[in-house]
Amino acid sequence: MTSGQHLSAIKGAKVLMVGAGGIGCELLKTLALSGFQDIHIIDMDTIEVSNLNRQFLFRQSHVGQSKAKVARDAVLRFRPQISITPYHANVKDPDFNVDFFKQFSVVLNGLDNLDARRHVNRLCLAADVPLVESGTTGFLGQVTVHIKGQTECYECQPKPAPKTYPVCTITSTPSKFVHCIVWAKDLLFAKLFGDKNQDNDLNVRSNETASSSDHSEDVFERKKDEDIEQYAKRIYDHVFGHNIESALSNEETWKNRNKPRPIYVKDVLSDELFQQNGNADKMMESENLSSLSAMGYLGLKNPQDIWSLKENSRVFFAALKLFFSKRQKEIGNLSFDKDDHLAVEVVTAAANIRAASFGIPLHSLFEAKGIAGNIVHAVATTNAIIAGLIVIEAIKVLQNEAKNCRMTYCLEHPSRKMLLMPVEPFEPNKACYVCSETPLLLEVNTHRAKLRDVVEKIVTSKLGMNLPLITHGSSLLYEVGDDLDADMVANYAANLEKVLSELPYAITGGTTITVEDLQQELVCSINIKHREEFDEEKEPDGMVLHGWTQAPAVEKKDAAATNGASTSTTSKSAPNILEDDDELTILESGIETISSGKKRKLSDISTPEPLEEKRAKKVPEHVDDDGDVIVMLDDVTKENSL
């Protein structure tokens, strides 16, 4: 294509960007400088201080403002002649329907979560608009192209799931620091500052409490006239002392495990130190809520230092005092937020105290925050590289050169002398329920499971539908929408509570239901197979969906050793999905899942194996005399000296 046609394709394109964060800022800048004239941006987020180190379109004065709107204003300062339309909204809002997507030449994703990615993928398929997907984590990145009928869609291959841990491991037998973090975040923090009526294993009482006449009293309920110091000390002794002693009473558990040691306040802090911890009033009077910090009060300045057990205990007490003194109104409704510094301090200190009890190495606040928020810290350069690759692939799409499109992986360390690994896009997966409309199979006990179970555990959770409609034959069993009258809403609500086999049009083994999302224009057929029993541990949903595949969740490797960054092992991998903007689901290291269900390492792609028989095209090797790394972008060779 001539340069004139090339420029015409760019200038005549109408582009939709979804996400104005780490990748989005770089992408908007690159699109503007590449000659694109009509750009639309959707992002629901506002700017936070933690964004400023890499999202270069934003400044301190922009904190709290819309990312999409501020990004637009920043780019128009150096490209005032182009049109940029911002939407401070959720891409899943009804306004952004199939008709909205049809107006665009190409959609470019810079999102940070799986749910939104799936939603955009389905809208692009329904609107028949090409999608360029992307993601980064640390030094790793990837760009993939999805064209309806020509390449696999975003959901053709399974995506790694968040790692989950058995409750018994978290509450009774932790062996890794991540277990302590999950305990501190999801159990202790939730019990202290969330809904105190929720039951969890922290309600275990000591022998002393259980034998008292008032044994029904909730340990976490602050007693009348009990000051903050007394309450904090009682909680500390309960969760780190009494509960550990209670666990030790089950001798069978510790036959082949190292026994934990109970930790009480009197064992760690002298009365003098404990009283000092409760004397933070002067500091609190001068601090605003957003800058409250137990570290600041205690003079602990470096978040990368590993605190001692005594320091962790003091941080725990100081943080609790700050919460109960200055943020009392929030208590009862709080959930953990990685951007809430005081919350991170509580979780870090509690996790470290528990780790000390179980003989697990302690971690710094920096490391603990990364684990608690599933964070791999962003690298601005990776975002810039990925944004450039997105634009390159978008231009190919606009020039109708789909055959030249590539999935490109950005590596941390060279593989066969390359840091950018291009791979031919895969063909659509014929078994994909999204783009190939292949029926799914649901094994379920139709005499026990309710329609609500199917909606919550399958339709919304696994299939990612926002406005589901469920039919059995010509009978409508369930629907969601704002235009329903009161009788219909009541009827569908009643259906939710009915067992499948007792619905007006019974769902039993051998029947087929149709599930549809009108917003996404996605339709799935689900064949029902009755099954009596399920393994509670392996099949906790009480039902199993076949044809919908999700990569096995795998634990992140030693985060402490890497501060949440990538290791040399992961650097040579092609993760199936990478998340942008600091948010990272815990992924399996070095593995890519392909449609056959087998797994391979990216290093396999770069070896001179007979890849023509597989789905990837072998990339030629070019090495100059100086040993510099040659970065390959299809037929274009660029030299990058290390």
C-alpha positions as CSV (number, residue, x, y, z in Angstrom):
1,M,0.0,0.0,0.0
2,T,1.3,3.4,-0.9
3,S,2.1,6.0,1.7
4,G,-0.9,8.1,0.5
5,Q,-3.3,5.2,1.1
6,H,-1.6,4.5,4.4
7,L,-2.2,8.0,5.6
8,S,-5.8,7.9,4.3
9,A,-6.5,4.8,6.3
10,I,-5.3,6.4,9.4
11,K,-7.0,9.8,9.0
12,G,-10.3,8.3,7.9
13,A,-10.4,5.9,10.9
14,K,-12.7,6.3,13.9
15,V,-11.0,4.6,16.8
16,L,-12.4,3.6,20.2
17,M,-9.9,3.3,23.1
18,V,-11.1,1.5,26.2
19,G,-8.9,2.4,29.2
20,A,-6.9,5.6,29.9
21,G,-4.5,4.2,32.5
22,G,-0.9,3.0,32.1
23,I,-1.3,1.7,28.5
24,G,-4.0,4.2,27.7
25,C,-2.0,7.3,28.3
26,E,0.8,6.0,26.0
27,L,-1.7,4.8,23.5
28,L,-3.6,8.1,23.2
29,K,-0.3,10.0,22.8
30,T,0.9,7.5,20.1
31,L,-2.4,7.6,18.2
32,A,-2.4,11.4,18.1
33,L,1.3,11.6,16.9
34,S,0.6,8.9,14.3
35,G,-2.0,11.0,12.6
36,F,-5.3,9.6,13.9
37,Q,-8.0,12.3,13.7
38,D,-11.0,10.9,15.5
39,I,-10.5,9.1,18.8
40,H,-13.0,8.1,21.5
41,I,-12.0,7.1,25.0
42,I,-13.9,5.3,27.7
43,D,-12.6,5.0,31.3
44,M,-14.6,5.0,34.5
45,D,-11.6,5.7,36.8
46,T,-10.4,8.9,38.4
47,I,-6.8,9.8,38.8
48,E,-4.9,8.7,42.0
49,V,-1.6,9.8,43.3
50,S,-0.1,6.3,42.7
51,N,-0.9,6.8,38.9
52,L,1.5,9.7,38.5
53,N,4.7,7.8,38.3
54,R,3.8,6.3,34.9
55,Q,0.6,7.8,33.5
56,F,2.4,10.8,32.2
57,L,-0.6,12.8,30.9
58,F,-1.6,13.4,34.5
59,R,-0.3,15.8,37.2
60,Q,-0.8,16.2,40.9
61,S,-3.4,18.9,40.3
62,H,-5.5,16.3,38.4
63,V,-5.9,13.9,41.3
64,G,-9.6,13.0,41.7
65,Q,-10.5,14.0,38.1
66,S,-11.7,11.8,35.3
67,K,-8.8,10.0,33.5
68,A,-10.5,10.1,30.1
69,K,-11.2,13.8,30.3
70,V,-7.8,14.8,31.6
71,A,-6.1,12.6,29.0
72,R,-8.1,14.3,26.3
73,D,-7.2,17.8,27.5
74,A,-3.5,16.9,27.8
75,V,-3.2,15.6,24.3
76,L,-5.1,18.4,22.7
77,R,-2.5,20.8,24.0
78,F,0.0,19.4,21.4
79,R,-2.5,18.1,18.8
80,P,-5.3,20.7,19.0
81,Q,-6.6,20.0,15.5
82,I,-7.8,16.4,16.2
83,S,-11.1,15.2,17.7
84,I,-11.0,13.3,21.0
85,T,-14.2,12.4,22.7
86,P,-14.0,11.2,26.4
87,Y,-16.5,9.2,28.3
88,H,-16.2,9.1,32.1
89,A,-18.2,5.9,32.3
90,N,-18.1,2.1,32.6
91,V,-17.8,0.4,29.3
92,K,-20.5,-2.0,30.5
93,D,-23.1,0.8,30.7
94,P,-26.1,0.2,28.5
95,D,-25.2,3.3,26.4
96,F,-22.2,1.4,25.0
97,N,-24.2,-1.2,23.1
98,V,-23.6,-3.0,19.8
99,D,-24.9,0.0,17.8
100,F,-22.4,2.3,19.6
101,F,-19.5,-0.1,18.7
102,K,-20.5,-0.4,15.1
103,Q,-19.5,3.2,14.4
104,F,-15.8,2.5,14.9
105,S,-13.2,1.2,12.5
106,V,-11.2,-0.6,15.3
107,V,-11.4,-1.0,19.1
108,L,-8.2,-0.8,21.2
109,N,-8.2,-2.2,24.7
110,G,-6.0,-1.1,27.6
111,L,-8.1,-2.6,30.4
112,D,-7.1,-4.0,33.8
113,N,-9.7,-6.8,34.4
114,L,-11.0,-9.9,32.8
115,D,-14.7,-9.1,33.1
116,A,-14.5,-5.9,31.1
117,R,-12.2,-7.5,28.5
118,R,-14.8,-10.3,27.9
119,H,-17.5,-7.8,27.6
120,V,-15.7,-5.7,25.0
121,N,-14.8,-8.9,23.1
122,R,-18.4,-9.9,22.8
123,L,-19.6,-6.4,21.7
124,C,-16.8,-6.3,19.0
125,L,-17.9,-9.7,17.7
126,A,-21.6,-8.7,17.6
127,A,-20.7,-5.4,15.9
128,D,-18.1,-7.1,13.6
129,V,-15.4,-4.6,14.6
130,P,-11.8,-5.7,14.9
131,L,-10.3,-5.7,18.4
132,V,-6.7,-5.1,19.4
133,E,-6.2,-6.5,22.9
134,S,-3.2,-5.7,25.2
135,G,-1.8,-6.1,28.7
136,T,1.4,-5.6,30.7
137,T,2.8,-6.8,33.9
138,G,6.2,-5.5,35.0
139,F,8.6,-6.1,32.1
140,L,6.2,-8.5,30.3
141,G,3.6,-7.4,27.8
142,Q,1.5,-8.7,24.9
143,V,-0.6,-7.4,22.0
144,T,-3.2,-9.7,20.3
145,V,-5.5,-9.1,17.3
146,H,-9.0,-10.4,17.2
147,I,-11.0,-10.3,13.9
148,K,-14.3,-12.0,13.6
149,G,-14.1,-15.2,11.5
150,Q,-10.4,-14.8,10.8
151,T,-8.6,-15.1,14.2
152,E,-9.6,-16.5,17.5
153,C,-11.6,-14.2,19.7
154,Y,-10.4,-13.1,23.2
155,E,-12.3,-16.0,24.8
156,C,-11.3,-18.8,22.5
157,Q,-8.6,-19.8,25.0
158,P,-8.9,-20.2,28.7
159,K,-7.7,-17.4,31.0
160,P,-5.8,-18.0,34.2
161,A,-8.0,-17.8,37.3
162,P,-7.1,-16.1,40.6
163,K,-5.5,-18.5,43.0
164,T,-7.8,-19.7,45.7
165,Y,-6.7,-21.4,48.9
166,P,-8.6,-24.0,51.1
167,V,-10.1,-22.3,54.1
168,C,-8.5,-24.8,56.4
169,T,-5.1,-23.8,55.2
170,I,-5.7,-20.1,55.7
171,T,-7.3,-20.5,59.2
172,S,-5.3,-23.4,60.6
173,T,-2.2,-24.5,58.8
174,P,-0.6,-21.6,56.8
175,S,2.8,-22.5,55.3
176,K,3.4,-19.4,53.1
177,F,3.3,-15.7,53.6
178,V,0.5,-15.4,51.1
179,H,-1.6,-17.5,53.4
180,C,-1.0,-15.0,56.2
181,I,-1.9,-12.1,53.9
182,V,-5.2,-13.8,52.8
183,W,-6.0,-14.4,56.5
184,A,-5.2,-10.8,57.5
185,K,-7.1,-9.3,54.6
186,D,-10.1,-11.5,54.1
187,L,-10.7,-12.6,57.7
188,L,-9.2,-10.3,60.3
189,F,-9.6,-7.0,58.5
190,A,-13.1,-7.9,57.4
191,K,-14.0,-8.8,61.0
192,L,-12.5,-5.7,62.5
193,F,-13.8,-3.1,60.0
194,G,-16.4,-4.8,57.9
195,D,-19.7,-6.4,58.8
196,K,-19.2,-7.8,62.3
197,N,-22.2,-10.0,61.8
198,Q,-20.4,-12.2,59.3
199,D,-19.2,-15.5,60.7
200,N,-15.7,-16.7,60.1
201,D,-13.2,-18.9,61.9
202,L,-11.9,-15.9,63.9
203,N,-15.0,-16.3,66.1
204,V,-13.3,-19.3,67.8
205,R,-13.2,-18.5,71.5
206,S,-10.5,-19.3,74.0
207,N,-11.2,-21.9,76.7
208,E,-11.5,-19.2,79.2
209,T,-14.1,-17.3,77.2
210,A,-16.0,-20.5,76.2
211,S,-16.3,-21.6,79.8
212,S,-17.5,-18.2,81.1
213,S,-21.2,-17.6,81.6
214,D,-21.1,-14.9,78.9
215,H,-19.7,-17.2,76.2
216,S,-22.1,-16.0,73.5
217,E,-20.5,-12.6,73.4
218,D,-18.8,-11.7,70.2
219,V,-15.1,-11.3,70.8
220,F,-14.9,-8.6,68.1
221,E,-17.7,-6.5,69.6
222,R,-16.2,-3.6,71.5
223,K,-17.5,-3.6,75.0
224,K,-19.2,-0.6,76.6
225,D,-16.7,1.8,78.3
226,E,-13.8,-0.3,76.8
227,D,-11.1,2.1,75.5
228,I,-9.3,1.6,72.2
229,E,-6.1,0.2,73.8
230,Q,-7.9,-2.4,75.9
231,Y,-10.0,-3.4,72.8
232,A,-6.9,-3.7,70.6
233,K,-5.0,-5.7,73.3
234,R,-7.9,-8.1,73.7
235,I,-8.2,-8.7,69.9
236,Y,-4.4,-9.2,69.6
237,D,-4.4,-11.8,72.4
238,H,-7.4,-13.5,71.0
239,V,-6.3,-13.9,67.4
240,F,-2.6,-14.4,67.9
241,G,-2.7,-16.1,71.2
242,H,-5.9,-17.9,72.2
243,N,-6.8,-19.0,68.7
244,I,-3.4,-20.5,68.2
245,E,-3.7,-22.4,71.5
246,S,-7.0,-23.7,70.4
247,A,-5.5,-24.9,67.1
248,L,-2.7,-26.6,69.1
249,S,-5.2,-28.7,71.0
250,N,-5.8,-30.8,67.9
251,E,-2.6,-32.9,68.2
252,E,-3.4,-34.9,65.1
253,T,-2.9,-31.7,62.9
254,W,0.6,-31.2,64.1
255,K,2.0,-34.7,63.8
256,N,3.8,-33.9,60.6
257,R,3.9,-30.1,60.8
258,N,5.9,-27.6,62.8
259,K,3.7,-26.3,65.7
260,P,3.0,-22.6,65.8
261,R,3.6,-20.6,69.0
262,P,0.9,-18.4,70.6
263,I,1.9,-14.7,70.8
264,Y,0.5,-12.5,73.5
265,V,1.0,-8.7,74.0
266,K,2.9,-9.3,77.2
267,D,5.4,-11.5,75.3
268,V,6.2,-8.8,72.8
269,L,5.6,-5.3,74.3
270,S,6.3,-4.1,77.8
271,D,3.6,-2.0,79.5
272,E,5.6,1.1,78.8
273,L,5.9,0.5,75.1
274,F,2.2,-0.5,74.9
275,Q,1.2,2.8,76.6
276,Q,3.4,4.7,74.2
277,N,1.5,3.1,71.3
278,G,-1.7,4.5,72.6
279,N,-0.5,8.1,72.9
280,A,-0.9,9.2,69.3
281,D,-3.4,12.0,69.9
282,K,-1.1,14.9,69.0
283,M,-0.1,13.3,65.8
284,M,-3.7,12.5,64.9
285,E,-4.9,16.1,65.5
286,S,-2.7,17.5,62.8
287,E,-3.2,14.7,60.2
288,N,-6.0,14.6,57.5
289,L,-7.7,11.3,57.0
290,S,-5.9,10.5,53.7
291,S,-2.5,10.8,55.2
292,L,-3.1,8.8,58.5
293,S,-0.2,6.5,59.0
294,A,0.9,4.2,61.8
295,M,4.4,4.2,60.3
296,G,4.6,8.0,60.5
297,Y,3.7,8.0,64.2
298,L,6.3,5.3,65.0
299,G,9.0,6.9,62.8
300,L,9.2,3.9,60.4
301,K,10.0,5.6,57.1
302,N,11.1,3.0,54.6
303,P,8.3,0.7,53.4
304,Q,10.9,-1.8,52.1
305,D,12.3,-2.4,55.5
306,I,11.2,-5.7,57.2
307,W,9.9,-4.9,60.6
308,S,10.6,-7.0,63.7
309,L,7.8,-8.7,65.6
310,K,7.8,-5.9,68.1
311,E,7.6,-3.2,65.3
312,N,4.8,-5.1,63.6
313,S,2.9,-5.3,66.9
314,R,3.3,-1.6,67.5
315,V,2.1,-0.8,63.9
316,F,-0.9,-3.0,64.5
317,F,-1.9,-1.2,67.7
318,A,-1.2,2.3,66.2
319,A,-3.2,1.5,63.1
320,L,-6.2,0.3,65.1
321,K,-6.1,3.4,67.2
322,L,-6.1,5.6,64.1
323,F,-9.0,3.7,62.6
324,F,-11.1,3.8,65.8
325,S,-10.2,7.4,66.6
326,K,-10.3,9.1,63.2
327,R,-12.3,6.8,60.9
328,Q,-15.0,5.6,63.3
329,K,-17.8,6.3,60.9
330,E,-16.4,4.0,58.2
331,I,-16.1,1.0,60.5
332,G,-18.7,-1.6,59.7
333,N,-18.7,-0.9,56.0
334,L,-15.0,-1.1,55.1
335,S,-13.4,-3.6,52.7
336,F,-9.7,-3.8,52.0
337,D,-8.4,-1.4,49.5
338,K,-4.7,-1.6,48.4
339,D,-4.7,2.2,48.0
340,D,-5.8,2.7,51.6
341,H,-2.4,3.1,53.3
342,L,-3.8,2.5,56.8
343,A,-5.5,-0.6,55.7
344,V,-2.3,-1.9,54.2
345,E,-0.5,-1.2,57.4
346,V,-3.0,-3.2,59.4
347,V,-2.9,-6.2,57.0
348,T,0.9,-6.1,56.8
349,A,1.4,-6.0,60.6
350,A,-1.2,-8.7,61.2
351,A,0.1,-11.0,58.5
352,N,3.7,-10.6,59.8
353,I,2.6,-11.4,63.4
354,R,0.8,-14.5,62.2
355,A,3.8,-15.4,60.1
356,A,6.1,-15.1,63.1
357,S,3.7,-17.5,65.0
358,F,4.0,-20.1,62.3
359,G,7.7,-19.7,61.6
360,I,7.2,-18.1,58.2
361,P,9.7,-15.4,57.1
362,L,8.4,-11.8,57.6
363,H,7.9,-9.4,54.7
364,S,8.1,-5.6,54.2
365,L,5.1,-3.4,53.8
366,F,6.1,-2.9,50.1
367,E,6.1,-6.7,49.5
368,A,2.9,-7.3,51.6
369,K,1.0,-4.6,49.6
370,G,2.0,-6.3,46.4
371,I,0.7,-9.6,47.5
372,A,-2.4,-8.3,49.1
373,G,-3.3,-6.3,46.0
374,N,-2.0,-8.9,43.5
375,I,0.3,-6.2,42.3
376,V,3.2,-6.5,39.9
377,H,4.6,-3.0,39.8
378,A,4.2,-1.3,36.4
379,V,7.1,-0.3,34.2
380,A,6.3,2.7,32.1
381,T,8.7,1.6,29.3
382,T,6.7,-1.6,28.9
383,N,3.5,0.4,28.5
384,A,5.1,2.6,25.9
385,I,6.4,-0.4,23.9
386,I,3.0,-2.2,24.0
387,A,1.2,1.1,23.0
388,G,3.4,1.3,20.0
389,L,2.7,-2.3,19.0
390,I,-1.1,-1.7,19.4
391,V,-0.9,1.1,16.9
392,I,1.2,-0.9,14.5
393,E,-1.4,-3.7,14.5
394,A,-4.3,-1.3,14.3
395,I,-2.8,0.2,11.1
396,K,-2.5,-3.2,9.6
397,V,-6.2,-3.9,10.4
398,L,-7.2,-0.6,8.9
399,Q,-5.3,-1.4,5.7
400,N,-7.1,-4.7,5.5
401,E,-3.8,-6.6,6.0
402,A,-5.1,-9.1,8.5
403,K,-2.7,-11.7,7.1
404,N,0.2,-9.6,8.3
405,C,-1.1,-9.1,11.9
406,R,0.8,-10.6,14.7
407,M,0.4,-11.5,18.3
408,T,3.5,-9.9,19.9
409,Y,4.9,-10.8,23.3
410,C,7.3,-8.4,25.0
411,L,9.9,-10.3,27.1
412,E,12.0,-9.3,30.0
413,H,15.1,-11.2,28.8
414,P,16.0,-12.1,25.2
415,S,14.8,-15.4,23.8
416,R,16.8,-16.4,20.7
417,K,18.2,-12.8,20.8
418,M,14.8,-11.2,20.6
419,L,12.9,-9.2,23.2
420,L,9.8,-8.9,21.0
421,M,8.4,-12.3,19.9
422,P,5.8,-12.1,17.1
423,V,3.5,-15.1,16.5
424,E,0.8,-15.6,13.8
425,P,-2.7,-15.2,15.2
426,F,-4.5,-18.5,15.9
427,E,-7.6,-19.5,14.0
428,P,-11.0,-19.3,15.8
429,N,-11.5,-22.2,18.2
430,K,-14.4,-24.2,16.9
431,A,-15.3,-25.2,20.5
432,C,-15.6,-21.6,21.7
433,Y,-19.0,-20.9,23.1
434,V,-18.7,-17.2,22.4
435,C,-17.6,-16.9,18.7
436,S,-18.6,-20.4,17.5
437,E,-21.8,-20.8,19.6
438,T,-20.9,-24.3,20.6
439,P,-23.4,-25.8,23.1
440,L,-22.3,-26.1,26.7
441,L,-23.0,-29.0,29.1
442,L,-24.1,-28.4,32.7
443,E,-24.0,-31.3,35.2
444,V,-26.3,-30.4,38.1
445,N,-28.6,-32.0,40.5
446,T,-31.9,-30.8,39.1
447,H,-33.8,-31.8,42.3
448,R,-31.6,-29.7,44.6
449,A,-30.2,-26.8,42.7
450,K,-32.3,-23.6,42.4
451,L,-32.5,-21.4,39.4
452,R,-30.6,-18.8,41.5
453,D,-27.7,-21.1,41.8
454,V,-27.4,-21.4,38.0
455,V,-27.8,-17.7,37.5
456,E,-25.2,-16.7,40.1
457,K,-22.6,-19.5,39.7
458,I,-22.8,-20.1,36.0
459,V,-24.5,-17.4,34.0
460,T,-23.0,-14.3,35.6
461,S,-19.9,-15.7,37.3
462,K,-18.6,-18.1,34.6
463,L,-20.2,-16.8,31.4
464,G,-19.9,-13.2,32.3
465,M,-23.4,-12.1,31.3
466,N,-24.6,-8.7,32.7
467,L,-28.3,-8.7,31.6
468,P,-29.1,-12.4,31.2
469,L,-32.3,-13.9,29.8
470,I,-33.0,-17.6,30.3
471,T,-35.5,-19.6,28.3
472,H,-36.6,-23.2,28.2
473,G,-38.2,-23.9,24.8
474,S,-40.6,-21.0,24.3
475,S,-40.9,-20.3,28.1
476,L,-39.1,-17.4,29.6
477,L,-37.8,-18.3,33.0
478,Y,-35.7,-15.3,34.0
479,E,-34.9,-11.9,32.7
480,V,-33.2,-8.7,33.9
481,G,-34.0,-5.2,32.7
482,D,-35.3,-1.8,33.7
483,D,-38.4,-2.1,31.5
484,L,-40.0,-5.0,33.3
485,D,-43.4,-4.4,35.1
486,A,-43.9,-5.3,38.7
487,D,-45.7,-8.6,38.0
488,M,-42.9,-9.8,35.8
489,V,-40.2,-8.9,38.3
490,A,-42.1,-10.7,41.1
491,N,-42.6,-13.8,38.8
492,Y,-38.9,-14.0,37.9
493,A,-37.9,-13.4,41.6
494,A,-40.1,-16.4,42.5
495,N,-38.5,-18.5,39.8
496,L,-35.1,-17.8,41.2
497,E,-36.0,-19.6,44.5
498,K,-37.5,-22.7,42.8
499,V,-35.6,-25.9,42.3
500,L,-34.9,-26.5,38.6
501,S,-37.2,-29.6,38.3
502,E,-40.0,-27.6,40.0
503,L,-40.0,-24.6,37.6
504,P,-43.2,-23.9,35.6
505,Y,-41.3,-25.5,32.7
506,A,-39.2,-28.0,34.5
507,I,-35.5,-28.2,33.8
508,T,-34.4,-31.9,34.1
509,G,-31.7,-34.1,32.7
510,G,-31.8,-34.1,28.9
511,T,-33.4,-30.7,28.5
512,T,-31.7,-27.6,26.9
513,I,-31.9,-24.1,28.1
514,T,-30.9,-21.0,26.2
515,V,-29.1,-18.1,27.9
516,E,-28.9,-14.8,26.2
517,D,-27.4,-11.4,27.0
518,L,-29.2,-8.7,25.0
519,Q,-26.6,-6.1,25.6
520,Q,-23.7,-8.3,24.4
521,E,-25.9,-10.0,21.8
522,L,-24.5,-13.3,23.0
523,V,-26.6,-16.5,22.9
524,C,-25.5,-19.8,24.5
525,S,-27.3,-23.2,24.5
526,I,-26.7,-25.2,27.7
527,N,-27.5,-28.9,27.7
528,I,-28.6,-30.2,31.1
529,K,-27.3,-33.5,32.6
530,H,-28.7,-34.6,35.9
531,R,-26.1,-35.7,38.5
532,E,-26.8,-36.8,42.0
533,E,-23.6,-36.1,44.0
534,F,-20.7,-33.6,43.8
535,D,-17.4,-33.5,45.6
536,E,-17.7,-30.6,48.0
537,E,-14.0,-29.8,48.0
538,K,-13.3,-30.2,44.2
539,E,-16.7,-29.1,43.0
540,P,-17.8,-26.5,45.6
541,D,-20.5,-25.0,43.3
542,G,-22.5,-28.2,43.3
543,M,-22.5,-28.1,39.5
544,V,-20.0,-28.5,36.7
545,L,-20.0,-26.6,33.4
546,H,-18.3,-28.3,30.5
547,G,-17.3,-26.5,27.3
548,W,-16.4,-23.4,29.3
549,T,-12.7,-23.9,30.2
550,Q,-10.7,-21.8,32.5
551,A,-7.0,-22.3,33.0
552,P,-6.0,-23.7,36.3
553,A,-5.2,-21.2,39.0
554,V,-1.6,-21.3,40.0
555,E,0.2,-19.7,42.8
556,K,2.6,-16.9,42.1
557,K,6.2,-17.8,42.9
558,D,8.1,-16.3,45.8
559,A,6.9,-12.7,45.6
560,A,9.3,-11.7,48.4
561,A,12.3,-12.5,46.4
562,T,11.2,-10.3,43.5
563,N,9.1,-7.5,45.2
564,G,6.3,-8.6,42.9
565,A,8.4,-8.2,39.8
566,S,8.9,-10.9,37.1
567,T,11.6,-13.5,37.4
568,S,13.8,-14.8,34.6
569,T,11.5,-17.8,34.3
570,T,8.4,-15.7,33.6
571,S,10.4,-13.4,31.3
572,K,10.5,-16.1,28.7
573,S,6.9,-16.9,28.9
574,A,3.8,-16.0,27.0
575,P,1.1,-15.6,29.6
576,N,-2.4,-15.9,28.2
577,I,-3.5,-12.6,29.7
578,L,-1.5,-9.8,31.3
579,E,-3.2,-7.0,33.2
580,D,-2.4,-3.4,32.8
581,D,-2.1,-0.6,35.4
582,D,-0.7,-2.5,38.4
583,E,-3.6,-4.9,38.7
584,L,-2.4,-8.5,38.1
585,T,-4.2,-11.8,38.8
586,I,-1.8,-14.4,40.1
587,L,-0.7,-16.2,36.9
588,E,1.0,-19.4,36.1
589,S,4.6,-18.8,35.3
590,G,5.9,-19.5,31.8
591,I,2.9,-21.3,30.4
592,E,0.5,-20.6,27.5
593,T,-2.6,-22.6,27.0
594,I,-3.6,-23.5,23.4
595,S,-6.8,-24.9,22.0
596,S,-5.7,-28.5,22.1
597,G,-5.7,-28.3,25.9
598,K,-2.0,-28.9,26.0
599,K,0.4,-26.3,27.4
600,R,3.7,-25.1,26.0
601,K,6.3,-22.6,26.9
602,L,7.0,-19.6,24.7
603,S,10.5,-20.8,24.4
604,D,9.1,-23.7,22.4
605,I,7.8,-21.1,19.9
606,S,11.2,-19.7,19.3
607,T,13.0,-23.0,18.8
608,P,13.7,-24.5,15.3
609,E,11.2,-27.3,16.1
610,P,8.7,-28.2,13.3
611,L,6.4,-25.3,14.3
612,E,4.8,-25.3,10.8
613,E,2.9,-28.3,12.1
614,K,1.7,-26.3,15.1
615,R,-0.1,-23.0,15.2
616,A,2.8,-20.6,15.4
617,K,5.1,-19.4,12.7
618,K,8.8,-19.7,13.3
619,V,10.5,-16.3,13.7
620,P,13.8,-15.9,11.8
621,E,16.9,-15.2,13.8
622,H,19.0,-12.2,13.0
623,V,22.1,-11.4,15.1
624,D,24.6,-8.7,14.1
625,D,28.3,-9.0,14.8
626,D,28.2,-7.0,18.0
627,G,25.8,-9.3,19.6
628,D,23.1,-6.6,19.9
629,V,19.5,-7.7,20.3
630,I,17.6,-7.6,17.1
631,V,13.9,-6.8,17.7
632,M,11.7,-8.3,15.1
633,L,8.4,-6.7,14.0
634,D,7.3,-9.0,11.2
635,D,9.5,-8.0,8.2
636,V,10.9,-4.9,9.9
637,T,14.2,-5.2,11.8
638,K,15.3,-2.8,14.4
639,E,18.4,-2.8,16.5
640,N,18.4,-2.3,20.2
641,S,21.7,-2.3,22.0
642,L,21.5,-3.4,25.5
